Amino acid sequence: MSIFRQSFYCLMACLLTLSACAGDTTKVATNGPVPDPDNGGIKLPAGFGGQIVADKVGRVRHIFVNSNGDLYAKLEKLKDGKGIVRLRDKNGDGKFDETVGFGNFIGTGMAIKNGYLYASSNTEVFRYKLNEKNEVPDGAQPEKIITGLWDHHQHEAKPFTLDNDGNIYVTIGAPSNCCQVQDRVKGSPGQSPCPILDSAGGVWQFKVDKPNQSYAEGVRYATGLRNVMGLDWNTAVNSLYVTQHGRDQLFQFYPEMYSQKEGAENPSEEMFKVKLGSDCGWPYCYYDYTKKQKVLNPEYGGDRTKAGDCGSKEQSIVQFPGHLAPNDLLFYTGDMFPEKYKNGAFIAFHGSWNRAPEPQAGYFVVFVPFGKDGMPSGNWEVFADGFAGADINKATYRPCGLAQGTDGSLYISDDNQGRIWRITYKK
């Protein structure tokens, strides 16, 4: 074969190869997820990077990452008529470039376990069976497993978590500030016993696979919890943990007992480890962040010194300043982050609306280290900050949901603008 002919064949082979590569856009090599230069506009500890992986998704509440990397988000408000969004990264750059909506109900709760996707409205919990592609089929109709839960248009969200024994734990928030005779009216006394606790103000346990369960089929697992938004089953110790939104208006109703600043800091937002039968004290008791003690609420005769029988109630294991709104809780089981994060808790704080005239606060994600005994092993620390933007009193983003990726990364959702971040660590 002549040198000319050999050169011609080599040239044609190269051209054909280049042509084939140019036409196959689904196999373009990438370097994988790369953090944004500014970490997506948020502040993180050294070694961590943030990447905006989705934006303008809708009013995203809780989120969950499936084993194939798809992220499912529950929306508080329908978008294009849909209340659940599935996000998929098709080219491997870490950002979600395919969006599919389904479900015609709003809500908060979202989880996947044992081949089912679970999602809640404000009165019910549904589940979808995943198909052989590990996704919810087009046009699938969910099975209703829980129905008839209270929705009195105050603390109506129904977040939930699942254990490993076929149970689901659902928050039923109290439609009340402090179970007064007249809700949120200065001088109105507290009701004792509080009639709300029969159907709300706690966490109820149901079965994951029994259809159309109501209160009658459920078990009031823990009570005395005004409004639990964050709850997670800690598999390291096989126990349920929750974060509570505390009451409002101590300074406004009782300025003789609380300064303006003390009203902003009290009562504590609390984290509990609860068991069957736990009574965490609401509405009779609250944890005073200033005095570091659980005391009686003023509506029940409290004066910031009287403890009554509050010492016999379930005691919280971590306390935070008031009104920061802990909206999700996640125990980290991944291997990407440094060892200190293993089996520790991340908590997303939605941020306050009622600390005025003090500055608003929160709008961050904190980390609580845990020991092998399932109890905190150190002080809580701010992990991700800067979501509020330049004006803390007019927050741009409000952290609401947390999820762990298949590789151990951490996802954070915002329900103000519909943004989702992915947090990674590079050793």
PDB file of C-alpha atoms in Angstrom, residues 108-311:
ATOM      1  CA  THR A 108     -44.121  18.770  53.324  1.00  0.00           C
ATOM      2  CA  GLY A 109     -43.079  15.169  54.017  1.00  0.00           C
ATOM      3  CA  MET A 110     -40.958  13.139  51.582  1.00  0.00           C
ATOM      4  CA  ALA A 111     -39.113   9.801  51.914  1.00  0.00           C
ATOM      5  CA  ILE A 112     -38.199   6.644  49.998  1.00  0.00           C
ATOM      6  CA  LYS A 113     -37.874   3.230  51.598  1.00  0.00           C
ATOM      7  CA  ASN A 114     -38.094  -0.386  50.462  1.00  0.00           C
ATOM      8  CA  GLY A 115     -39.292   0.397  46.947  1.00  0.00           C
ATOM      9  CA  TYR A 116     -41.887   3.031  47.837  1.00  0.00           C
ATOM     10  CA  LEU A 117     -41.939   6.812  47.721  1.00  0.00           C
ATOM     11  CA  TYR A 118     -43.887   8.380  50.608  1.00  0.00           C
ATOM     12  CA  ALA A 119     -45.310  11.915  50.531  1.00  0.00           C
ATOM     13  CA  SER A 120     -47.681  13.853  52.782  1.00  0.00           C
ATOM     14  CA  SER A 121     -50.352  16.466  52.301  1.00  0.00           C
ATOM     15  CA  ASN A 122     -51.576  18.500  55.281  1.00  0.00           C
ATOM     16  CA  THR A 123     -54.131  15.814  56.204  1.00  0.00           C
ATOM     17  CA  GLU A 124     -52.941  12.565  54.599  1.00  0.00           C
ATOM     18  CA  VAL A 125     -49.933  10.407  53.764  1.00  0.00           C
ATOM     19  CA  PHE A 126     -49.583   8.590  50.419  1.00  0.00           C
ATOM     20  CA  ARG A 127     -47.140   6.168  48.885  1.00  0.00           C
ATOM     21  CA  TYR A 128     -46.132   5.359  45.301  1.00  0.00           C
ATOM     22  CA  LYS A 129     -44.608   2.039  44.290  1.00  0.00           C
ATOM     23  CA  LEU A 130     -41.380   2.462  42.329  1.00  0.00           C
ATOM     24  CA  ASN A 131     -41.095   0.495  39.086  1.00  0.00           C
ATOM     25  CA  GLU A 132     -38.266  -1.611  37.661  1.00  0.00           C
ATOM     26  CA  LYS A 133     -36.517   1.625  36.635  1.00  0.00           C
ATOM     27  CA  ASN A 134     -36.480   2.717  40.294  1.00  0.00           C
ATOM     28  CA  GLU A 135     -38.830   5.631  39.636  1.00  0.00           C
ATOM     29  CA  VAL A 136     -42.503   6.550  39.936  1.00  0.00           C
ATOM     30  CA  PRO A 137     -44.198   5.499  36.668  1.00  0.00           C
ATOM     31  CA  ASP A 138     -45.886   8.134  34.534  1.00  0.00           C
ATOM     32  CA  GLY A 139     -49.495   8.581  35.551  1.00  0.00           C
ATOM     33  CA  ALA A 140     -49.150   6.454  38.686  1.00  0.00           C
ATOM     34  CA  GLN A 141     -51.820   6.906  41.342  1.00  0.00           C
ATOM     35  CA  PRO A 142     -50.702   6.741  44.976  1.00  0.00           C
ATOM     36  CA  GLU A 143     -52.030   4.504  47.707  1.00  0.00           C
ATOM     37  CA  LYS A 144     -53.456   6.433  50.659  1.00  0.00           C
ATOM     38  CA  ILE A 145     -52.107   4.978  53.895  1.00  0.00           C
ATOM     39  CA  ILE A 146     -53.131   7.658  56.439  1.00  0.00           C
ATOM     40  CA  THR A 147     -56.132   9.994  56.303  1.00  0.00           C
ATOM     41  CA  GLY A 148     -58.203  12.391  58.396  1.00  0.00           C
ATOM     42  CA  LEU A 149     -55.405  14.155  60.301  1.00  0.00           C
ATOM     43  CA  TRP A 150     -56.074  17.608  61.737  1.00  0.00           C
ATOM     44  CA  ASP A 151     -55.581  20.683  59.567  1.00  0.00           C
ATOM     45  CA  HIS A 152     -56.785  23.804  61.364  1.00  0.00           C
ATOM     46  CA  HIS A 153     -54.592  26.122  59.257  1.00  0.00           C
ATOM     47  CA  GLN A 154     -51.925  26.589  61.923  1.00  0.00           C
ATOM     48  CA  HIS A 155     -48.948  24.234  62.126  1.00  0.00           C
ATOM     49  CA  GLU A 156     -50.725  22.071  59.585  1.00  0.00           C
ATOM     50  CA  ALA A 157     -47.683  20.457  57.909  1.00  0.00           C
ATOM     51  CA  LYS A 158     -47.289  16.692  58.274  1.00  0.00           C
ATOM     52  CA  PRO A 159     -43.570  15.848  58.120  1.00  0.00           C
ATOM     53  CA  PHE A 160     -42.695  12.241  58.894  1.00  0.00           C
ATOM     54  CA  THR A 161     -39.947   9.659  59.151  1.00  0.00           C
ATOM     55  CA  LEU A 162     -39.784   5.848  58.956  1.00  0.00           C
ATOM     56  CA  ASP A 163     -38.087   3.245  61.112  1.00  0.00           C
ATOM     57  CA  ASN A 164     -36.763  -0.169  60.036  1.00  0.00           C
ATOM     58  CA  ASP A 165     -39.702  -2.146  61.424  1.00  0.00           C
ATOM     59  CA  GLY A 166     -42.522  -1.043  59.148  1.00  0.00           C
ATOM     60  CA  ASN A 167     -43.632   2.056  61.074  1.00  0.00           C
ATOM     61  CA  ILE A 168     -44.077   5.670  60.012  1.00  0.00           C
ATOM     62  CA  TYR A 169     -44.006   8.568  62.494  1.00  0.00           C
ATOM     63  CA  VAL A 170     -46.101  11.615  61.567  1.00  0.00           C
ATOM     64  CA  THR A 171     -46.154  15.061  63.148  1.00  0.00           C
ATOM     65  CA  ILE A 172     -49.554  16.528  63.979  1.00  0.00           C
ATOM     66  CA  GLY A 173     -48.824  20.107  65.024  1.00  0.00           C
ATOM     67  CA  ALA A 174     -50.969  21.923  67.561  1.00  0.00           C
ATOM     68  CA  PRO A 175     -53.157  24.647  66.003  1.00  0.00           C
ATOM     69  CA  SER A 176     -52.376  26.873  68.953  1.00  0.00           C
ATOM     70  CA  ASN A 177     -49.721  28.976  70.615  1.00  0.00           C
ATOM     71  CA  CYS A 178     -50.167  27.786  74.193  1.00  0.00           C
ATOM     72  CA  CYS A 179     -53.598  26.117  74.397  1.00  0.00           C
ATOM     73  CA  GLN A 180     -55.236  29.253  75.754  1.00  0.00           C
ATOM     74  CA  VAL A 181     -58.993  29.593  76.046  1.00  0.00           C
ATOM     75  CA  GLN A 182     -58.654  32.278  73.371  1.00  0.00           C
ATOM     76  CA  ASP A 183     -55.622  31.565  71.218  1.00  0.00           C
ATOM     77  CA  ARG A 184     -52.997  34.313  71.111  1.00  0.00           C
ATOM     78  CA  VAL A 185     -55.074  36.706  73.261  1.00  0.00           C
ATOM     79  CA  LYS A 186     -53.189  38.517  76.012  1.00  0.00           C
ATOM     80  CA  GLY A 187     -54.508  37.559  79.433  1.00  0.00           C
ATOM     81  CA  SER A 188     -56.384  34.478  78.268  1.00  0.00           C
ATOM     82  CA  PRO A 189     -55.533  31.541  80.578  1.00  0.00           C
ATOM     83  CA  GLY A 190     -54.244  28.164  79.493  1.00  0.00           C
ATOM     84  CA  GLN A 191     -56.600  25.212  79.415  1.00  0.00           C
ATOM     85  CA  SER A 192     -55.804  22.350  81.779  1.00  0.00           C
ATOM     86  CA  PRO A 193     -56.004  19.633  80.695  1.00  0.00           C
ATOM     87  CA  CYS A 194     -55.321  20.833  77.164  1.00  0.00           C
ATOM     88  CA  PRO A 195     -57.990  19.276  74.874  1.00  0.00           C
ATOM     89  CA  ILE A 196     -55.785  19.691  71.786  1.00  0.00           C
ATOM     90  CA  LEU A 197     -53.434  16.940  72.938  1.00  0.00           C
ATOM     91  CA  ASP A 198     -55.983  14.238  72.114  1.00  0.00           C
ATOM     92  CA  SER A 199     -55.496  14.820  68.364  1.00  0.00           C
ATOM     93  CA  ALA A 200     -52.482  17.100  67.913  1.00  0.00           C
ATOM     94  CA  GLY A 201     -49.381  18.458  69.618  1.00  0.00           C
ATOM     95  CA  GLY A 202     -47.331  15.321  69.152  1.00  0.00           C
ATOM     96  CA  VAL A 203     -46.070  12.522  66.927  1.00  0.00           C
ATOM     97  CA  TRP A 204     -48.293   9.595  65.912  1.00  0.00           C
ATOM     98  CA  GLN A 205     -47.126   6.154  64.800  1.00  0.00           C
ATOM     99  CA  PHE A 206     -48.810   4.252  61.948  1.00  0.00           C
ATOM    100  CA  LYS A 207     -47.993   1.253  59.732  1.00  0.00           C
ATOM    101  CA  VAL A 208     -46.338   1.900  56.361  1.00  0.00           C
ATOM    102  CA  ASP A 209     -48.369  -0.697  54.453  1.00  0.00           C
ATOM    103  CA  LYS A 210     -51.903  -0.448  55.830  1.00  0.00           C
ATOM    104  CA  PRO A 211     -54.318   1.636  53.724  1.00  0.00           C
ATOM    105  CA  ASN A 212     -56.646   4.362  55.007  1.00  0.00           C
ATOM    106  CA  GLN A 213     -55.457   4.454  58.607  1.00  0.00           C
ATOM    107  CA  SER A 214     -57.016   7.133  60.792  1.00  0.00           C
ATOM    108  CA  TYR A 215     -56.439   8.217  64.395  1.00  0.00           C
ATOM    109  CA  ALA A 216     -58.154   5.007  65.547  1.00  0.00           C
ATOM    110  CA  GLU A 217     -55.473   2.837  63.915  1.00  0.00           C
ATOM    111  CA  GLY A 218     -52.583   5.037  65.005  1.00  0.00           C
ATOM    112  CA  VAL A 219     -50.668   5.335  68.275  1.00  0.00           C
ATOM    113  CA  ARG A 220     -49.865   8.636  69.955  1.00  0.00           C
ATOM    114  CA  TYR A 221     -46.147   7.909  70.228  1.00  0.00           C
ATOM    115  CA  ALA A 222     -45.030  11.189  71.867  1.00  0.00           C
ATOM    116  CA  THR A 223     -47.044  14.148  73.146  1.00  0.00           C
ATOM    117  CA  GLY A 224     -46.429  17.635  74.543  1.00  0.00           C
ATOM    118  CA  LEU A 225     -44.768  18.807  71.314  1.00  0.00           C
ATOM    119  CA  ARG A 226     -46.234  22.027  69.953  1.00  0.00           C
ATOM    120  CA  ASN A 227     -44.971  21.693  66.391  1.00  0.00           C
ATOM    121  CA  VAL A 228     -42.344  19.197  65.248  1.00  0.00           C
ATOM    122  CA  MET A 229     -40.997  19.932  61.779  1.00  0.00           C
ATOM    123  CA  GLY A 230     -37.739  18.012  61.927  1.00  0.00           C
ATOM    124  CA  LEU A 231     -37.783  14.314  62.787  1.00  0.00           C
ATOM    125  CA  ASP A 232     -35.494  11.435  61.898  1.00  0.00           C
ATOM    126  CA  TRP A 233     -35.003   7.831  62.901  1.00  0.00           C
ATOM    127  CA  ASN A 234     -31.439   7.441  64.163  1.00  0.00           C
ATOM    128  CA  THR A 235     -30.426   3.993  62.916  1.00  0.00           C
ATOM    129  CA  ALA A 236     -27.244   4.014  65.026  1.00  0.00           C
ATOM    130  CA  VAL A 237     -29.312   3.654  68.207  1.00  0.00           C
ATOM    131  CA  ASN A 238     -32.706   2.712  66.720  1.00  0.00           C
ATOM    132  CA  SER A 239     -34.532   5.712  68.193  1.00  0.00           C
ATOM    133  CA  LEU A 240     -36.699   8.660  67.149  1.00  0.00           C
ATOM    134  CA  TYR A 241     -35.391  12.225  67.450  1.00  0.00           C
ATOM    135  CA  VAL A 242     -37.406  15.406  66.874  1.00  0.00           C
ATOM    136  CA  THR A 243     -36.977  19.194  66.832  1.00  0.00           C
ATOM    137  CA  GLN A 244     -39.730  21.413  68.192  1.00  0.00           C
ATOM    138  CA  HIS A 245     -40.870  24.937  67.315  1.00  0.00           C
ATOM    139  CA  GLY A 246     -41.445  26.713  70.628  1.00  0.00           C
ATOM    140  CA  ARG A 247     -44.266  29.089  71.511  1.00  0.00           C
ATOM    141  CA  ASP A 248     -44.487  32.798  70.673  1.00  0.00           C
ATOM    142  CA  GLN A 249     -45.240  36.168  72.339  1.00  0.00           C
ATOM    143  CA  LEU A 250     -43.678  35.919  75.802  1.00  0.00           C
ATOM    144  CA  PHE A 251     -42.416  39.525  75.691  1.00  0.00           C
ATOM    145  CA  GLN A 252     -45.572  40.837  74.017  1.00  0.00           C
ATOM    146  CA  PHE A 253     -47.882  39.207  76.587  1.00  0.00           C
ATOM    147  CA  TYR A 254     -45.686  39.413  79.695  1.00  0.00           C
ATOM    148  CA  PRO A 255     -43.327  42.424  79.460  1.00  0.00           C
ATOM    149  CA  GLU A 256     -43.100  42.468  83.260  1.00  0.00           C
ATOM    150  CA  MET A 257     -41.287  39.108  83.130  1.00  0.00           C
ATOM    151  CA  TYR A 258     -39.359  39.288  79.847  1.00  0.00           C
ATOM    152  CA  SER A 259     -37.246  42.013  78.329  1.00  0.00           C
ATOM    153  CA  GLN A 260     -37.401  42.577  74.599  1.00  0.00           C
ATOM    154  CA  LYS A 261     -34.216  40.547  74.121  1.00  0.00           C
ATOM    155  CA  GLU A 262     -35.363  37.780  76.469  1.00  0.00           C
ATOM    156  CA  GLY A 263     -38.591  37.522  74.502  1.00  0.00           C
ATOM    157  CA  ALA A 264     -36.572  37.084  71.318  1.00  0.00           C
ATOM    158  CA  GLU A 265     -34.386  34.361  72.859  1.00  0.00           C
ATOM    159  CA  ASN A 266     -37.205  32.470  74.584  1.00  0.00           C
ATOM    160  CA  PRO A 267     -38.439  29.852  74.662  1.00  0.00           C
ATOM    161  CA  SER A 268     -35.689  27.589  73.364  1.00  0.00           C
ATOM    162  CA  GLU A 269     -36.108  25.636  70.205  1.00  0.00           C
ATOM    163  CA  GLU A 270     -35.433  22.089  71.399  1.00  0.00           C
ATOM    164  CA  MET A 271     -34.251  18.707  70.205  1.00  0.00           C
ATOM    165  CA  PHE A 272     -35.621  15.601  71.924  1.00  0.00           C
ATOM    166  CA  LYS A 273     -34.904  11.910  71.873  1.00  0.00           C
ATOM    167  CA  VAL A 274     -38.366  10.442  72.324  1.00  0.00           C
ATOM    168  CA  LYS A 275     -39.750   7.002  73.065  1.00  0.00           C
ATOM    169  CA  LEU A 276     -43.238   5.558  73.211  1.00  0.00           C
ATOM    170  CA  GLY A 277     -45.148   7.532  75.853  1.00  0.00           C
ATOM    171  CA  SER A 278     -42.829  10.554  76.021  1.00  0.00           C
ATOM    172  CA  ASP A 279     -44.457  13.779  77.264  1.00  0.00           C
ATOM    173  CA  CYS A 280     -42.284  16.770  76.365  1.00  0.00           C
ATOM    174  CA  GLY A 281     -44.294  19.320  78.327  1.00  0.00           C
ATOM    175  CA  TRP A 282     -46.206  21.611  75.950  1.00  0.00           C
ATOM    176  CA  PRO A 283     -48.340  23.621  76.662  1.00  0.00           C
ATOM    177  CA  TYR A 284     -47.657  23.614  80.386  1.00  0.00           C
ATOM    178  CA  CYS A 285     -43.871  23.953  80.282  1.00  0.00           C
ATOM    179  CA  TYR A 286     -41.150  25.549  78.200  1.00  0.00           C
ATOM    180  CA  TYR A 287     -37.357  25.583  78.320  1.00  0.00           C
ATOM    181  CA  ASP A 288     -36.067  29.006  79.377  1.00  0.00           C
ATOM    182  CA  TYR A 289     -32.951  29.659  77.283  1.00  0.00           C
ATOM    183  CA  THR A 290     -31.802  32.408  79.637  1.00  0.00           C
ATOM    184  CA  LYS A 291     -32.208  30.418  82.849  1.00  0.00           C
ATOM    185  CA  LYS A 292     -31.267  27.026  81.341  1.00  0.00           C
ATOM    186  CA  GLN A 293     -34.245  25.344  82.956  1.00  0.00           C
ATOM    187  CA  LYS A 294     -37.647  23.920  82.077  1.00  0.00           C
ATOM    188  CA  VAL A 295     -40.288  26.037  83.811  1.00  0.00           C
ATOM    189  CA  LEU A 296     -44.040  26.637  83.821  1.00  0.00           C
ATOM    190  CA  ASN A 297     -45.582  28.809  81.127  1.00  0.00           C
ATOM    191  CA  PRO A 298     -47.131  32.048  82.446  1.00  0.00           C
ATOM    192  CA  GLU A 299     -50.567  30.922  81.230  1.00  0.00           C
ATOM    193  CA  TYR A 300     -50.295  28.091  83.778  1.00  0.00           C
ATOM    194  CA  GLY A 301     -49.069  30.159  86.716  1.00  0.00           C
ATOM    195  CA  GLY A 302     -45.414  30.392  85.806  1.00  0.00           C
ATOM    196  CA  ASP A 303     -43.202  33.312  86.883  1.00  0.00           C
ATOM    197  CA  ARG A 304     -39.872  32.134  85.358  1.00  0.00           C
ATOM    198  CA  THR A 305     -38.932  30.405  88.637  1.00  0.00           C
ATOM    199  CA  LYS A 306     -41.770  27.926  89.215  1.00  0.00           C
ATOM    200  CA  ALA A 307     -41.079  24.555  87.679  1.00  0.00           C
ATOM    201  CA  GLY A 308     -44.247  22.768  88.783  1.00  0.00           C
ATOM    202  CA  ASP A 309     -44.022  19.200  87.497  1.00  0.00           C
ATOM    203  CA  CYS A 310     -41.917  20.242  84.480  1.00  0.00           C
ATOM    204  CA  GLY A 311     -38.996  18.283  85.902  1.00  0.00           C
TER     205      GLY A 311
END
